[in-house]
């Protein structure tokens, strides 16, 4: 079955430190990959997406992600975290010709002042 | 501004009652979705609709029903058959024809069964 794994349930970083959130997907076909962010009690906001082309994609709020086909990964990075980045982050995958999006279980980010 | 509107934001229900959550979009999107979110479980697909008057079950459709009579609207009914309905419900839409692929989400509705 198709699945998305976010191995880190919680991550805590200090403000100004770098961040990497991990995401792996299970299916080998060409995926559409997404990272979303969710503040408590809110909907999800798209940070960035990968469909094709350059495997390093830039998103909003200073985030970037790199698609590595050989590792079936799409890790999210930010060079310097701000306190306002504290939220829950979801990785998702979809496949061409389908209408189904598969979400990981999320990583909750805590930022220390 | 275009977007997705969910209502109500908070809803309380007694056991045995059906409740309907509203989802309206003005993005002119063809596809609409309902997800359920529980702590530590990510988002699970309840139903989705690719076009008016057509919808498909997702992974956890039991105890839920939907309709898609208009392109803009995709209401979700949580029936008394749903054994554990307390959760956060998210509506989303997408426009595959534009090949953007991403989901746009509403702000969610939190249902609590008393």
PDB file of N, CA, C and O in Angstrom, chain B residues 41-111:
ATOM      1  N   UNK B  41      -2.383  10.818  14.032  1.00  0.00           N
ATOM      2  CA  UNK B  41      -2.782   9.940  12.921  1.00  0.00           C
ATOM      3  C   UNK B  41      -2.777  10.652  11.582  1.00  0.00           C
ATOM      4  O   UNK B  41      -3.189  10.081  10.584  1.00  0.00           O
ATOM      5  N   UNK B  42      -2.348  11.862  11.536  1.00  0.00           N
ATOM      6  CA  UNK B  42      -2.343  12.565  10.265  1.00  0.00           C
ATOM      7  C   UNK B  42      -3.747  12.797   9.748  1.00  0.00           C
ATOM      8  O   UNK B  42      -4.705  12.891  10.523  1.00  0.00           O
ATOM      9  N   UNK B  43      -3.875  12.901   8.437  1.00  0.00           N
ATOM     10  CA  UNK B  43      -5.170  13.129   7.795  1.00  0.00           C
ATOM     11  C   UNK B  43      -5.626  11.848   7.118  1.00  0.00           C
ATOM     12  O   UNK B  43      -4.877  11.235   6.362  1.00  0.00           O
ATOM     13  N   UNK B  44      -6.861  11.477   7.380  1.00  0.00           N
ATOM     14  CA  UNK B  44      -7.425  10.293   6.751  1.00  0.00           C
ATOM     15  C   UNK B  44      -8.613  10.690   5.891  1.00  0.00           C
ATOM     16  O   UNK B  44      -9.485  11.438   6.318  1.00  0.00           O
ATOM     17  N   UNK B  45      -8.638  10.148   4.677  1.00  0.00           N
ATOM     18  CA  UNK B  45      -9.627  10.537   3.678  1.00  0.00           C
ATOM     19  C   UNK B  45     -10.967   9.863   3.966  1.00  0.00           C
ATOM     20  O   UNK B  45     -11.042   8.644   4.075  1.00  0.00           O
ATOM     21  N   UNK B  46     -12.024  10.683   4.030  1.00  0.00           N
ATOM     22  CA  UNK B  46     -13.365  10.157   4.271  1.00  0.00           C
ATOM     23  C   UNK B  46     -14.095   9.938   2.939  1.00  0.00           C
ATOM     24  O   UNK B  46     -14.540   8.842   2.638  1.00  0.00           O
ATOM     25  N   UNK B  47     -14.253  10.994   2.175  1.00  0.00           N
ATOM     26  CA  UNK B  47     -14.884  10.961   0.856  1.00  0.00           C
ATOM     27  C   UNK B  47     -14.195  11.968  -0.047  1.00  0.00           C
ATOM     28  O   UNK B  47     -13.632  12.955   0.421  1.00  0.00           O
ATOM     29  N   UNK B  48     -14.297  11.742  -1.347  1.00  0.00           N
ATOM     30  CA  UNK B  48     -13.877  12.749  -2.286  1.00  0.00           C
ATOM     31  C   UNK B  48     -14.802  12.741  -3.491  1.00  0.00           C
ATOM     32  O   UNK B  48     -15.475  11.754  -3.762  1.00  0.00           O
ATOM     33  N   UNK B  49     -14.806  13.879  -4.182  1.00  0.00           N
ATOM     34  CA  UNK B  49     -15.680  14.055  -5.337  1.00  0.00           C
ATOM     35  C   UNK B  49     -14.881  14.721  -6.442  1.00  0.00           C
ATOM     36  O   UNK B  49     -14.258  15.760  -6.240  1.00  0.00           O
ATOM     37  N   UNK B  50     -14.912  14.113  -7.606  1.00  0.00           N
ATOM     38  CA  UNK B  50     -14.181  14.659  -8.746  1.00  0.00           C
ATOM     39  C   UNK B  50     -15.044  15.590  -9.582  1.00  0.00           C
ATOM     40  O   UNK B  50     -14.522  16.417 -10.333  1.00  0.00           O
ATOM     41  N   UNK B  51     -16.362  15.428  -9.464  1.00  0.00           N
ATOM     42  CA  UNK B  51     -17.264  16.185 -10.324  1.00  0.00           C
ATOM     43  C   UNK B  51     -18.640  16.195  -9.669  1.00  0.00           C
ATOM     44  O   UNK B  51     -18.955  15.342  -8.823  1.00  0.00           O
ATOM     45  N   UNK B  52     -19.455  17.134 -10.076  1.00  0.00           N
ATOM     46  CA  UNK B  52     -20.801  17.254  -9.518  1.00  0.00           C
ATOM     47  C   UNK B  52     -21.564  15.946  -9.716  1.00  0.00           C
ATOM     48  O   UNK B  52     -21.441  15.282 -10.747  1.00  0.00           O
ATOM     49  N   UNK B  53     -22.340  15.597  -8.696  1.00  0.00           N
ATOM     50  CA  UNK B  53     -23.204  14.401  -8.691  1.00  0.00           C
ATOM     51  C   UNK B  53     -22.420  13.100  -8.714  1.00  0.00           C
ATOM     52  O   UNK B  53     -22.971  12.046  -9.072  1.00  0.00           O
ATOM     53  N   UNK B  54     -21.166  13.156  -8.319  1.00  0.00           N
ATOM     54  CA  UNK B  54     -20.352  11.945  -8.239  1.00  0.00           C
ATOM     55  C   UNK B  54     -19.401  12.061  -7.072  1.00  0.00           C
ATOM     56  O   UNK B  54     -18.803  13.114  -6.860  1.00  0.00           O
ATOM     57  N   UNK B  55     -19.260  10.976  -6.305  1.00  0.00           N
ATOM     58  CA  UNK B  55     -18.313  10.976  -5.199  1.00  0.00           C
ATOM     59  C   UNK B  55     -17.897   9.539  -4.907  1.00  0.00           C
ATOM     60  O   UNK B  55     -18.597   8.589  -5.269  1.00  0.00           O
ATOM     61  N   UNK B  56     -16.744   9.403  -4.262  1.00  0.00           N
ATOM     62  CA  UNK B  56     -16.191   8.088  -3.952  1.00  0.00           C
ATOM     63  C   UNK B  56     -15.818   8.006  -2.488  1.00  0.00           C
ATOM     64  O   UNK B  56     -15.430   9.007  -1.876  1.00  0.00           O
ATOM     65  N   UNK B  57     -15.911   6.797  -1.952  1.00  0.00           N
ATOM     66  CA  UNK B  57     -15.492   6.570  -0.578  1.00  0.00           C
ATOM     67  C   UNK B  57     -13.980   6.641  -0.468  1.00  0.00           C
ATOM     68  O   UNK B  57     -13.253   6.189  -1.339  1.00  0.00           O
ATOM     69  N   UNK B  58     -13.550   7.195   0.659  1.00  0.00           N
ATOM     70  CA  UNK B  58     -12.141   7.172   0.979  1.00  0.00           C
ATOM     71  C   UNK B  58     -11.830   5.994   1.882  1.00  0.00           C
ATOM     72  O   UNK B  58     -12.497   4.961   1.842  1.00  0.00           O
ATOM     73  N   UNK B  59     -10.847   6.168   2.735  1.00  0.00           N
ATOM     74  CA  UNK B  59     -10.379   5.070   3.574  1.00  0.00           C
ATOM     75  C   UNK B  59     -11.238   4.824   4.811  1.00  0.00           C
ATOM     76  O   UNK B  59     -11.218   3.734   5.371  1.00  0.00           O
ATOM     77  N   UNK B  60     -11.995   5.839   5.241  1.00  0.00           N
ATOM     78  CA  UNK B  60     -12.766   5.696   6.481  1.00  0.00           C
ATOM     79  C   UNK B  60     -14.179   6.232   6.302  1.00  0.00           C
ATOM     80  O   UNK B  60     -14.678   7.015   7.084  1.00  0.00           O
ATOM     81  N   UNK B  61     -14.888   5.787   5.274  1.00  0.00           N
ATOM     82  CA  UNK B  61     -16.208   6.335   4.924  1.00  0.00           C
ATOM     83  C   UNK B  61     -17.335   5.846   5.826  1.00  0.00           C
ATOM     84  O   UNK B  61     -18.414   6.454   5.857  1.00  0.00           O
ATOM     85  N   UNK B  62     -17.135   4.764   6.542  1.00  0.00           N
ATOM     86  CA  UNK B  62     -18.230   4.201   7.331  1.00  0.00           C
ATOM     87  C   UNK B  62     -18.722   5.199   8.379  1.00  0.00           C
ATOM     88  O   UNK B  62     -17.947   5.743   9.150  1.00  0.00           O
ATOM     89  N   UNK B  63     -20.060   5.405   8.386  1.00  0.00           N
ATOM     90  CA  UNK B  63     -20.645   6.326   9.343  1.00  0.00           C
ATOM     91  C   UNK B  63     -20.734   7.757   8.850  1.00  0.00           C
ATOM     92  O   UNK B  63     -21.169   8.643   9.587  1.00  0.00           O
ATOM     93  N   UNK B  64     -20.331   7.989   7.616  1.00  0.00           N
ATOM     94  CA  UNK B  64     -20.379   9.315   7.009  1.00  0.00           C
ATOM     95  C   UNK B  64     -21.158   9.256   5.696  1.00  0.00           C
ATOM     96  O   UNK B  64     -21.228   8.208   5.064  1.00  0.00           O
ATOM     97  N   UNK B  65     -21.718  10.399   5.297  1.00  0.00           N
ATOM     98  CA  UNK B  65     -22.336  10.507   3.980  1.00  0.00           C
ATOM     99  C   UNK B  65     -22.068  11.899   3.432  1.00  0.00           C
ATOM    100  O   UNK B  65     -21.828  12.848   4.181  1.00  0.00           O
ATOM    101  N   UNK B  66     -22.091  12.023   2.104  1.00  0.00           N
ATOM    102  CA  UNK B  66     -21.836  13.298   1.436  1.00  0.00           C
ATOM    103  C   UNK B  66     -22.805  13.463   0.283  1.00  0.00           C
ATOM    104  O   UNK B  66     -23.482  12.511  -0.134  1.00  0.00           O
ATOM    105  N   UNK B  67     -22.833  14.676  -0.246  1.00  0.00           N
ATOM    106  CA  UNK B  67     -23.555  14.955  -1.487  1.00  0.00           C
ATOM    107  C   UNK B  67     -22.745  15.987  -2.262  1.00  0.00           C
ATOM    108  O   UNK B  67     -21.956  16.741  -1.684  1.00  0.00           O
ATOM    109  N   UNK B  68     -22.945  15.990  -3.573  1.00  0.00           N
ATOM    110  CA  UNK B  68     -22.268  17.009  -4.397  1.00  0.00           C
ATOM    111  C   UNK B  68     -23.247  17.460  -5.484  1.00  0.00           C
ATOM    112  O   UNK B  68     -23.169  17.099  -6.634  1.00  0.00           O
ATOM    113  N   UNK B  69     -24.199  18.277  -5.054  1.00  0.00           N
ATOM    114  CA  UNK B  69     -25.235  18.763  -5.962  1.00  0.00           C
ATOM    115  C   UNK B  69     -24.789  20.001  -6.725  1.00  0.00           C
ATOM    116  O   UNK B  69     -25.332  20.321  -7.789  1.00  0.00           O
ATOM    117  N   UNK B  70     -23.844  20.714  -6.161  1.00  0.00           N
ATOM    118  CA  UNK B  70     -23.292  21.905  -6.805  1.00  0.00           C
ATOM    119  C   UNK B  70     -21.776  21.839  -6.791  1.00  0.00           C
ATOM    120  O   UNK B  70     -21.191  21.264  -5.871  1.00  0.00           O
ATOM    121  N   UNK B  71     -21.165  22.446  -7.747  1.00  0.00           N
ATOM    122  CA  UNK B  71     -19.708  22.428  -7.827  1.00  0.00           C
ATOM    123  C   UNK B  71     -19.088  23.077  -6.599  1.00  0.00           C
ATOM    124  O   UNK B  71     -18.034  22.669  -6.130  1.00  0.00           O
ATOM    125  N   UNK B  72     -19.759  24.088  -6.057  1.00  0.00           N
ATOM    126  CA  UNK B  72     -19.187  24.863  -4.971  1.00  0.00           C
ATOM    127  C   UNK B  72     -19.324  24.212  -3.603  1.00  0.00           C
ATOM    128  O   UNK B  72     -18.672  24.630  -2.656  1.00  0.00           O
ATOM    129  N   UNK B  73     -20.185  23.221  -3.479  1.00  0.00           N
ATOM    130  CA  UNK B  73     -20.578  22.738  -2.159  1.00  0.00           C
ATOM    131  C   UNK B  73     -20.391  21.236  -2.007  1.00  0.00           C
ATOM    132  O   UNK B  73     -20.730  20.459  -2.914  1.00  0.00           O
ATOM    133  N   UNK B  74     -19.896  20.829  -0.838  1.00  0.00           N
ATOM    134  CA  UNK B  74     -19.641  19.402  -0.586  1.00  0.00           C
ATOM    135  C   UNK B  74     -19.886  19.138   0.902  1.00  0.00           C
ATOM    136  O   UNK B  74     -18.951  18.942   1.680  1.00  0.00           O
ATOM    137  N   UNK B  75     -21.132  19.099   1.325  1.00  0.00           N
ATOM    138  CA  UNK B  75     -21.421  18.903   2.761  1.00  0.00           C
ATOM    139  C   UNK B  75     -21.171  17.473   3.212  1.00  0.00           C
ATOM    140  O   UNK B  75     -21.378  16.525   2.455  1.00  0.00           O
ATOM    141  N   UNK B  76     -20.755  17.352   4.452  1.00  0.00           N
ATOM    142  CA  UNK B  76     -20.484  16.052   5.079  1.00  0.00           C
ATOM    143  C   UNK B  76     -21.448  15.842   6.233  1.00  0.00           C
ATOM    144  O   UNK B  76     -21.562  16.701   7.102  1.00  0.00           O
ATOM    145  N   UNK B  77     -22.134  14.708   6.228  1.00  0.00           N
ATOM    146  CA  UNK B  77     -23.007  14.350   7.343  1.00  0.00           C
ATOM    147  C   UNK B  77     -22.339  13.255   8.163  1.00  0.00           C
ATOM    148  O   UNK B  77     -21.951  12.217   7.616  1.00  0.00           O
ATOM    149  N   UNK B  78     -22.214  13.525   9.444  1.00  0.00           N
ATOM    150  CA  UNK B  78     -21.701  12.531  10.376  1.00  0.00           C
ATOM    151  C   UNK B  78     -22.917  11.864  11.001  1.00  0.00           C
ATOM    152  O   UNK B  78     -23.696  12.522  11.705  1.00  0.00           O
ATOM    153  N   UNK B  79     -23.114  10.613  10.716  1.00  0.00           N
ATOM    154  CA  UNK B  79     -24.322   9.950  11.167  1.00  0.00           C
ATOM    155  C   UNK B  79     -24.126   9.304  12.533  1.00  0.00           C
ATOM    156  O   UNK B  79     -22.992   9.162  13.015  1.00  0.00           O
ATOM    157  N   UNK B  80     -25.230   8.862  13.087  1.00  0.00           N
ATOM    158  CA  UNK B  80     -25.166   8.211  14.399  1.00  0.00           C
ATOM    159  C   UNK B  80     -24.437   6.871  14.313  1.00  0.00           C
ATOM    160  O   UNK B  80     -24.053   6.305  15.344  1.00  0.00           O
ATOM    161  N   UNK B  81     -24.229   6.377  13.105  1.00  0.00           N
ATOM    162  CA  UNK B  81     -23.511   5.110  12.926  1.00  0.00           C
ATOM    163  C   UNK B  81     -22.005   5.259  13.094  1.00  0.00           C
ATOM    164  O   UNK B  81     -21.299   4.258  13.240  1.00  0.00           O
ATOM    165  N   UNK B  82     -21.521   6.489  13.087  1.00  0.00           N
ATOM    166  CA  UNK B  82     -20.083   6.713  13.274  1.00  0.00           C
ATOM    167  C   UNK B  82     -19.780   6.527  14.755  1.00  0.00           C
ATOM    168  O   UNK B  82     -20.259   7.285  15.601  1.00  0.00           O
ATOM    169  N   UNK B  83     -18.940   5.561  15.069  1.00  0.00           N
ATOM    170  CA  UNK B  83     -18.747   5.149  16.452  1.00  0.00           C
ATOM    171  C   UNK B  83     -17.923   6.126  17.282  1.00  0.00           C
ATOM    172  O   UNK B  83     -18.088   6.224  18.490  1.00  0.00           O
ATOM    173  N   UNK B  84     -17.034   6.829  16.646  1.00  0.00           N
ATOM    174  CA  UNK B  84     -16.165   7.751  17.377  1.00  0.00           C
ATOM    175  C   UNK B  84     -16.024   9.040  16.587  1.00  0.00           C
ATOM    176  O   UNK B  84     -14.983   9.285  15.982  1.00  0.00           O
ATOM    177  N   UNK B  85     -17.046   9.864  16.560  1.00  0.00           N
ATOM    178  CA  UNK B  85     -17.048  11.014  15.666  1.00  0.00           C
ATOM    179  C   UNK B  85     -16.270  12.229  16.167  1.00  0.00           C
ATOM    180  O   UNK B  85     -16.042  13.149  15.382  1.00  0.00           O
ATOM    181  N   UNK B  86     -15.886  12.248  17.413  1.00  0.00           N
ATOM    182  CA  UNK B  86     -15.160  13.412  17.929  1.00  0.00           C
ATOM    183  C   UNK B  86     -13.826  13.528  17.215  1.00  0.00           C
ATOM    184  O   UNK B  86     -12.981  12.635  17.302  1.00  0.00           O
ATOM    185  N   UNK B  87     -13.633  14.625  16.476  1.00  0.00           N
ATOM    186  CA  UNK B  87     -12.423  14.806  15.672  1.00  0.00           C
ATOM    187  C   UNK B  87     -12.444  16.197  15.059  1.00  0.00           C
ATOM    188  O   UNK B  87     -13.416  16.952  15.184  1.00  0.00           O
ATOM    189  N   UNK B  88     -11.361  16.492  14.363  1.00  0.00           N
ATOM    190  CA  UNK B  88     -11.223  17.729  13.593  1.00  0.00           C
ATOM    191  C   UNK B  88     -11.415  17.358  12.136  1.00  0.00           C
ATOM    192  O   UNK B  88     -10.750  16.459  11.629  1.00  0.00           O
ATOM    193  N   UNK B  89     -12.354  18.030  11.460  1.00  0.00           N
ATOM    194  CA  UNK B  89     -12.682  17.687  10.082  1.00  0.00           C
ATOM    195  C   UNK B  89     -12.213  18.803   9.140  1.00  0.00           C
ATOM    196  O   UNK B  89     -12.506  19.985   9.358  1.00  0.00           O
ATOM    197  N   UNK B  90     -11.525  18.395   8.100  1.00  0.00           N
ATOM    198  CA  UNK B  90     -10.976  19.348   7.137  1.00  0.00           C
ATOM    199  C   UNK B  90     -11.549  19.085   5.751  1.00  0.00           C
ATOM    200  O   UNK B  90     -11.562  17.951   5.284  1.00  0.00           O
ATOM    201  N   UNK B  91     -11.982  20.150   5.118  1.00  0.00           N
ATOM    202  CA  UNK B  91     -12.445  20.099   3.737  1.00  0.00           C
ATOM    203  C   UNK B  91     -11.350  20.678   2.848  1.00  0.00           C
ATOM    204  O   UNK B  91     -10.635  21.618   3.250  1.00  0.00           O
ATOM    205  N   UNK B  92     -11.198  20.139   1.666  1.00  0.00           N
ATOM    206  CA  UNK B  92     -10.173  20.617   0.757  1.00  0.00           C
ATOM    207  C   UNK B  92     -10.683  20.543  -0.676  1.00  0.00           C
ATOM    208  O   UNK B  92     -11.673  19.853  -0.968  1.00  0.00           O
ATOM    209  N   UNK B  93     -10.018  21.251  -1.557  1.00  0.00           N
ATOM    210  CA  UNK B  93     -10.361  21.189  -2.966  1.00  0.00           C
ATOM    211  C   UNK B  93      -9.093  21.251  -3.797  1.00  0.00           C
ATOM    212  O   UNK B  93      -8.030  21.676  -3.320  1.00  0.00           O
ATOM    213  N   UNK B  94      -9.208  20.814  -5.043  1.00  0.00           N
ATOM    214  CA  UNK B  94      -8.094  20.903  -5.969  1.00  0.00           C
ATOM    215  C   UNK B  94      -8.628  21.031  -7.377  1.00  0.00           C
ATOM    216  O   UNK B  94      -9.791  20.723  -7.646  1.00  0.00           O
ATOM    217  N   UNK B  95      -7.758  21.450  -8.268  1.00  0.00           N
ATOM    218  CA  UNK B  95      -8.170  21.676  -9.642  1.00  0.00           C
ATOM    219  C   UNK B  95      -7.238  20.931 -10.583  1.00  0.00           C
ATOM    220  O   UNK B  95      -6.330  21.534 -11.152  1.00  0.00           O
ATOM    221  N   UNK B  96      -7.435  19.652 -10.759  1.00  0.00           N
ATOM    222  CA  UNK B  96      -6.552  18.870 -11.612  1.00  0.00           C
ATOM    223  C   UNK B  96      -6.466  19.382 -13.042  1.00  0.00           C
ATOM    224  O   UNK B  96      -5.447  19.240 -13.695  1.00  0.00           O
ATOM    225  N   UNK B  97      -7.535  20.003 -13.542  1.00  0.00           N
ATOM    226  CA  UNK B  97      -7.502  20.501 -14.914  1.00  0.00           C
ATOM    227  C   UNK B  97      -6.422  21.548 -15.106  1.00  0.00           C
ATOM    228  O   UNK B  97      -5.879  21.702 -16.170  1.00  0.00           O
ATOM    229  N   UNK B  98      -6.137  22.296 -14.058  1.00  0.00           N
ATOM    230  CA  UNK B  98      -5.102  23.318 -14.128  1.00  0.00           C
ATOM    231  C   UNK B  98      -3.730  22.730 -13.855  1.00  0.00           C
ATOM    232  O   UNK B  98      -2.738  23.430 -13.912  1.00  0.00           O
ATOM    233  N   UNK B  99      -3.708  21.442 -13.477  1.00  0.00           N
ATOM    234  CA  UNK B  99      -2.463  20.728 -13.245  1.00  0.00           C
ATOM    235  C   UNK B  99      -1.619  21.348 -12.140  1.00  0.00           C
ATOM    236  O   UNK B  99      -0.412  21.207 -12.124  1.00  0.00           O
ATOM    237  N   UNK B 100      -2.298  22.039 -11.226  1.00  0.00           N
ATOM    238  CA  UNK B 100      -1.539  22.573 -10.095  1.00  0.00           C
ATOM    239  C   UNK B 100      -1.306  21.482  -9.082  1.00  0.00           C
ATOM    240  O   UNK B 100      -0.281  21.434  -8.432  1.00  0.00           O
ATOM    241  N   UNK B 101      -2.282  20.628  -8.913  1.00  0.00           N
ATOM    242  CA  UNK B 101      -2.122  19.448  -8.084  1.00  0.00           C
ATOM    243  C   UNK B 101      -2.267  19.623  -6.600  1.00  0.00           C
ATOM    244  O   UNK B 101      -2.508  18.656  -5.906  1.00  0.00           O
ATOM    245  N   UNK B 102      -2.085  20.852  -6.076  1.00  0.00           N
ATOM    246  CA  UNK B 102      -2.099  20.914  -4.624  1.00  0.00           C
ATOM    247  C   UNK B 102      -3.512  21.010  -4.082  1.00  0.00           C
ATOM    248  O   UNK B 102      -4.445  21.395  -4.783  1.00  0.00           O
ATOM    249  N   UNK B 103      -3.662  20.633  -2.833  1.00  0.00           N
ATOM    250  CA  UNK B 103      -4.923  20.770  -2.129  1.00  0.00           C
ATOM    251  C   UNK B 103      -4.963  22.127  -1.441  1.00  0.00           C
ATOM    252  O   UNK B 103      -3.974  22.582  -0.876  1.00  0.00           O
ATOM    253  N   UNK B 104      -6.143  22.736  -1.491  1.00  0.00           N
ATOM    254  CA  UNK B 104      -6.414  23.955  -0.728  1.00  0.00           C
ATOM    255  C   UNK B 104      -7.368  23.573   0.388  1.00  0.00           C
ATOM    256  O   UNK B 104      -8.381  22.917   0.141  1.00  0.00           O
ATOM    257  N   UNK B 105      -7.054  24.004   1.604  1.00  0.00           N
ATOM    258  CA  UNK B 105      -7.823  23.580   2.766  1.00  0.00           C
ATOM    259  C   UNK B 105      -8.661  24.709   3.362  1.00  0.00           C
ATOM    260  O   UNK B 105      -8.265  25.887   3.323  1.00  0.00           O
ATOM    261  N   UNK B 106      -9.788  24.305   3.942  1.00  0.00           N
ATOM    262  CA  UNK B 106     -10.537  25.206   4.799  1.00  0.00           C
ATOM    263  C   UNK B 106      -9.914  25.251   6.178  1.00  0.00           C
ATOM    264  O   UNK B 106      -8.901  24.597   6.448  1.00  0.00           O
ATOM    265  N   UNK B 107     -10.545  26.018   7.085  1.00  0.00           N
ATOM    266  CA  UNK B 107     -10.007  26.201   8.425  1.00  0.00           C
ATOM    267  C   UNK B 107     -10.405  25.084   9.375  1.00  0.00           C
ATOM    268  O   UNK B 107      -9.947  25.051  10.513  1.00  0.00           O
ATOM    269  N   UNK B 108     -11.268  24.204   8.941  1.00  0.00           N
ATOM    270  CA  UNK B 108     -11.616  23.048   9.751  1.00  0.00           C
ATOM    271  C   UNK B 108     -12.844  23.245  10.623  1.00  0.00           C
ATOM    272  O   UNK B 108     -13.241  24.373  10.942  1.00  0.00           O
ATOM    273  N   UNK B 109     -13.443  22.123  10.998  1.00  0.00           N
ATOM    274  CA  UNK B 109     -14.581  22.100  11.928  1.00  0.00           C
ATOM    275  C   UNK B 109     -14.277  21.073  13.009  1.00  0.00           C
ATOM    276  O   UNK B 109     -13.933  19.928  12.693  1.00  0.00           O
ATOM    277  N   UNK B 110     -14.398  21.496  14.257  1.00  0.00           N
ATOM    278  CA  UNK B 110     -14.138  20.561  15.364  1.00  0.00           C
ATOM    279  C   UNK B 110     -15.457  20.069  15.914  1.00  0.00           C
ATOM    280  O   UNK B 110     -16.275  20.851  16.421  1.00  0.00           O
ATOM    281  N   UNK B 111     -15.663  18.769  15.838  1.00  0.00           N
ATOM    282  CA  UNK B 111     -16.890  18.133  16.308  1.00  0.00           C
ATOM    283  C   UNK B 111     -16.599  17.415  17.620  1.00  0.00           C
ATOM    284  O   UNK B 111     -15.644  16.634  17.705  1.00  0.00           O
TER     285      UNK B 111
END
